[in-house]
Short mmCIF file of C-alpha atoms and ligand atoms in Angstrom, two decimals:
data_model
loop_
_atom_site.label_atom_id
_atom_site.label_comp_id
_atom_site.label_asym_id
_atom_site.label_seq_id
_atom_site.Cartn_x
_atom_site.Cartn_y
_atom_site.Cartn_z
CA MET F 1 51.70 -61.96 -80.73
CA LYS F 2 51.92 -65.49 -79.64
CA LYS F 3 49.43 -66.49 -77.06
CA ILE F 4 50.74 -68.05 -73.91
CA PRO F 5 48.73 -71.14 -72.83
CA GLN F 6 46.84 -70.73 -69.65
CA ARG F 7 46.24 -73.29 -66.98
CA THR F 8 44.16 -73.37 -63.83
CA CYS F 9 45.65 -73.80 -60.36
CA VAL F 10 44.03 -76.84 -58.87
CA ILE F 11 43.66 -75.17 -55.48
CA CYS F 12 42.57 -71.53 -56.12
CA GLN F 13 41.07 -72.25 -59.53
CA GLU F 14 42.60 -69.04 -60.93
CA LYS F 15 44.10 -68.97 -64.41
CA PHE F 16 47.73 -68.31 -64.96
CA ASP F 17 50.16 -68.41 -67.73
CA LYS F 18 51.37 -71.97 -67.97
CA ARG F 19 55.01 -71.03 -67.41
CA ASP F 20 54.07 -69.32 -64.16
CA LEU F 21 52.63 -72.47 -62.69
CA LEU F 22 54.28 -75.45 -61.10
CA ARG F 23 53.57 -78.65 -63.01
CA ILE F 24 53.42 -81.96 -61.29
CA VAL F 25 53.28 -85.11 -63.43
CA ALA F 26 52.16 -88.65 -63.05
CA ASP F 27 53.67 -90.69 -65.85
CA LYS F 28 52.54 -94.07 -67.17
CA SER F 29 54.86 -96.05 -65.02
CA GLY F 30 53.30 -94.47 -61.92
CA GLN F 31 56.09 -92.04 -61.09
CA ILE F 32 54.95 -88.71 -59.72
CA PHE F 33 57.47 -85.82 -59.84
CA TYR F 34 57.69 -82.14 -60.32
CA ASP F 35 58.34 -81.14 -63.95
CA PRO F 36 60.16 -77.91 -64.38
CA THR F 37 60.30 -78.15 -68.18
CA GLY F 38 56.47 -78.49 -68.58
CA LYS F 39 57.06 -80.99 -71.27
CA ALA F 40 57.26 -84.37 -69.49
CA ASN F 41 54.75 -86.98 -70.63
CA GLY F 42 51.93 -87.89 -68.42
CA ARG F 43 49.00 -86.39 -66.70
CA GLY F 44 49.81 -82.99 -65.19
CA ALA F 45 48.49 -81.01 -62.32
CA TYR F 46 49.24 -77.38 -61.98
CA ILE F 47 49.51 -75.25 -58.91
CA CYS F 48 50.36 -71.54 -58.58
CA ARG F 49 53.30 -70.14 -56.76
CA SER F 50 51.29 -68.84 -53.92
CA GLN F 51 52.47 -70.20 -50.50
CA ALA F 52 48.95 -70.89 -49.44
CA CYS F 53 48.14 -73.00 -52.55
CA GLN F 54 51.33 -75.00 -52.14
CA GLU F 55 50.79 -75.71 -48.49
CA GLN F 56 47.12 -76.84 -49.19
CA PHE F 57 48.15 -78.95 -52.08
CA PHE F 58 50.84 -80.92 -50.08
CA ASN F 59 49.31 -80.92 -46.69
CA LYS F 60 45.95 -82.20 -47.85
CA ASN F 61 47.56 -84.46 -50.44
CA TYR F 62 45.85 -83.19 -53.49
CA LEU F 63 48.10 -85.43 -55.51
CA GLU F 64 45.86 -88.27 -54.65
CA ARG F 65 42.75 -86.28 -55.55
CA THR F 66 44.22 -85.00 -58.71
CA PHE F 67 45.66 -88.21 -60.08
CA LYS F 68 42.99 -90.51 -58.50
CA ARG F 69 45.38 -92.95 -56.97
CA LYS F 70 47.13 -93.70 -53.70
CA VAL F 71 50.09 -91.40 -53.16
CA GLU F 72 52.49 -92.29 -50.40
CA LYS F 73 53.52 -89.49 -47.99
CA GLU F 74 57.23 -89.99 -48.96
CA VAL F 75 56.26 -89.21 -52.62
CA VAL F 76 54.40 -86.11 -51.57
CA ASP F 77 57.41 -85.04 -49.50
CA GLN F 78 59.74 -85.75 -52.40
CA VAL F 79 57.78 -83.61 -54.82
CA ARG F 80 57.67 -80.87 -52.36
CA GLN F 81 61.37 -81.08 -51.89
CA GLN F 82 61.89 -80.97 -55.69
CA ILE F 83 59.90 -77.80 -55.84
CA SER F 84 61.63 -76.07 -52.92
CA ASN F 85 65.03 -77.00 -54.24
CA LYS F 86 64.05 -75.35 -57.49
CA MET F 87 62.76 -72.22 -55.84
CA MET F 88 65.91 -71.74 -53.98
CA LYS F 89 67.91 -71.53 -57.18
CA ARG F 90 65.72 -68.80 -58.63
ZN1 ZN D 101 46.67 -71.16 -56.64
#
């Protein structure tokens, strides 16, 4: 049986299968975006699908904390939008 890689949610610190987490990437050019494929190059942050974790992640701008750089609110909103668009299609 193939083992599914596990990652930790940056908010609740619980471990989940990688495919069940939302991956947000900061790439070398400084772009920050939601990565539905899980394969984009760059530094990744994982959050679980819990509403509470997502709220906290975006409301407290964990993007800055995770990627250790300034992240404008517009970028935060953009990533949040990318995720909610994706969720609606499921
Ligand atoms: Zn979580």
